[in-house]
Amino acid sequence: MDASLSGRLGERMCAAALLAHSLYRNVAGDGRNILETVLVVLVAALGFGVSTFLGGASAGSLATGLLAGIVLEPLVTLAAWLGGSFAAWLVGARLAPAEAKSIRFWTVARVLVFAQTPNLAGVLVILPPPYTSGVWLMARLWLLAATSTAIRESLGLSGGRVLVTLAVSAAVYAALLVGIFSAIASLDVGRVTSVHGIGGL
């Protein structure tokens, strides 16, 4: 990744984490390459991924921690983001004002990817109890706030329509996380634990 791209990503992700409405509006109107979008979700997923890796390593299983935190966490988060984005687009586009009803799926997904930035706070889950639960809850609430902002700015929704779209998107996102990690858990090749709080391999 060249310096200009990494600098651009860093600035945009910081603005997204601060819930800057202008950032989400700019991303909605910016049809740039798919690489930036995928990089954002993978980098954001490393928040919880690093914590999972460190947890596995401290438990004496470096390979398991590496598989769970650095490989599975980003891939599962990528899948959950796509599913949640599709749900947000499917519902939100039908609730949107007339001028926004023709909005494309990728526009919504591109904006929602920046709402994944609060996942970086997941690295703090490695802190000892009682801080672990507090960090997890903070990251989840922060993610919901960012997603709400992204939905509002990408689809032009307001009030109850934002809440309906957010609820459906969050439900699909969570269901995919649970479903995928549960499917992985059914494979008899050891045990991987995700700091998302979902049983793993």
Short mmCIF file of C-alpha atoms in Angstrom, two decimals, residues 72 76 174-188 190-194 196-201:
data_model
loop_
_atom_site.label_atom_id
_atom_site.label_comp_id
_atom_site.label_asym_id
_atom_site.label_seq_id
_atom_site.Cartn_x
_atom_site.Cartn_y
_atom_site.Cartn_z
CA LEU A 72 -11.03 -15.77 10.30
CA VAL A 76 -16.09 -13.27 8.72
CA ALA A 174 -25.11 -10.27 13.88
CA ALA A 175 -26.84 -13.35 12.46
CA LEU A 176 -24.08 -13.81 9.90
CA LEU A 177 -21.38 -13.50 12.57
CA VAL A 178 -23.13 -16.09 14.75
CA GLY A 179 -23.97 -18.38 11.84
CA ILE A 180 -20.52 -18.42 10.29
CA PHE A 181 -18.67 -18.91 13.58
CA SER A 182 -21.18 -21.62 14.57
CA ALA A 183 -20.55 -23.38 11.27
CA ILE A 184 -16.82 -23.18 11.91
CA ALA A 185 -17.39 -24.59 15.42
CA SER A 186 -18.93 -27.72 13.87
CA LEU A 187 -15.62 -28.57 12.20
CA ASP A 188 -13.65 -30.99 14.34
CA GLY A 190 -9.53 -27.91 17.27
CA ARG A 191 -11.06 -24.86 18.92
CA VAL A 192 -10.88 -21.20 17.98
CA THR A 193 -12.47 -18.55 20.18
CA SER A 194 -13.52 -15.17 18.86
CA HIS A 196 -16.75 -11.17 19.39
CA GLY A 197 -18.11 -13.47 22.09
CA ILE A 198 -19.09 -16.13 19.58
CA GLY A 199 -17.92 -19.73 19.96
CA GLY A 200 -15.48 -20.70 17.24
CA LEU A 201 -13.59 -23.61 15.84
#
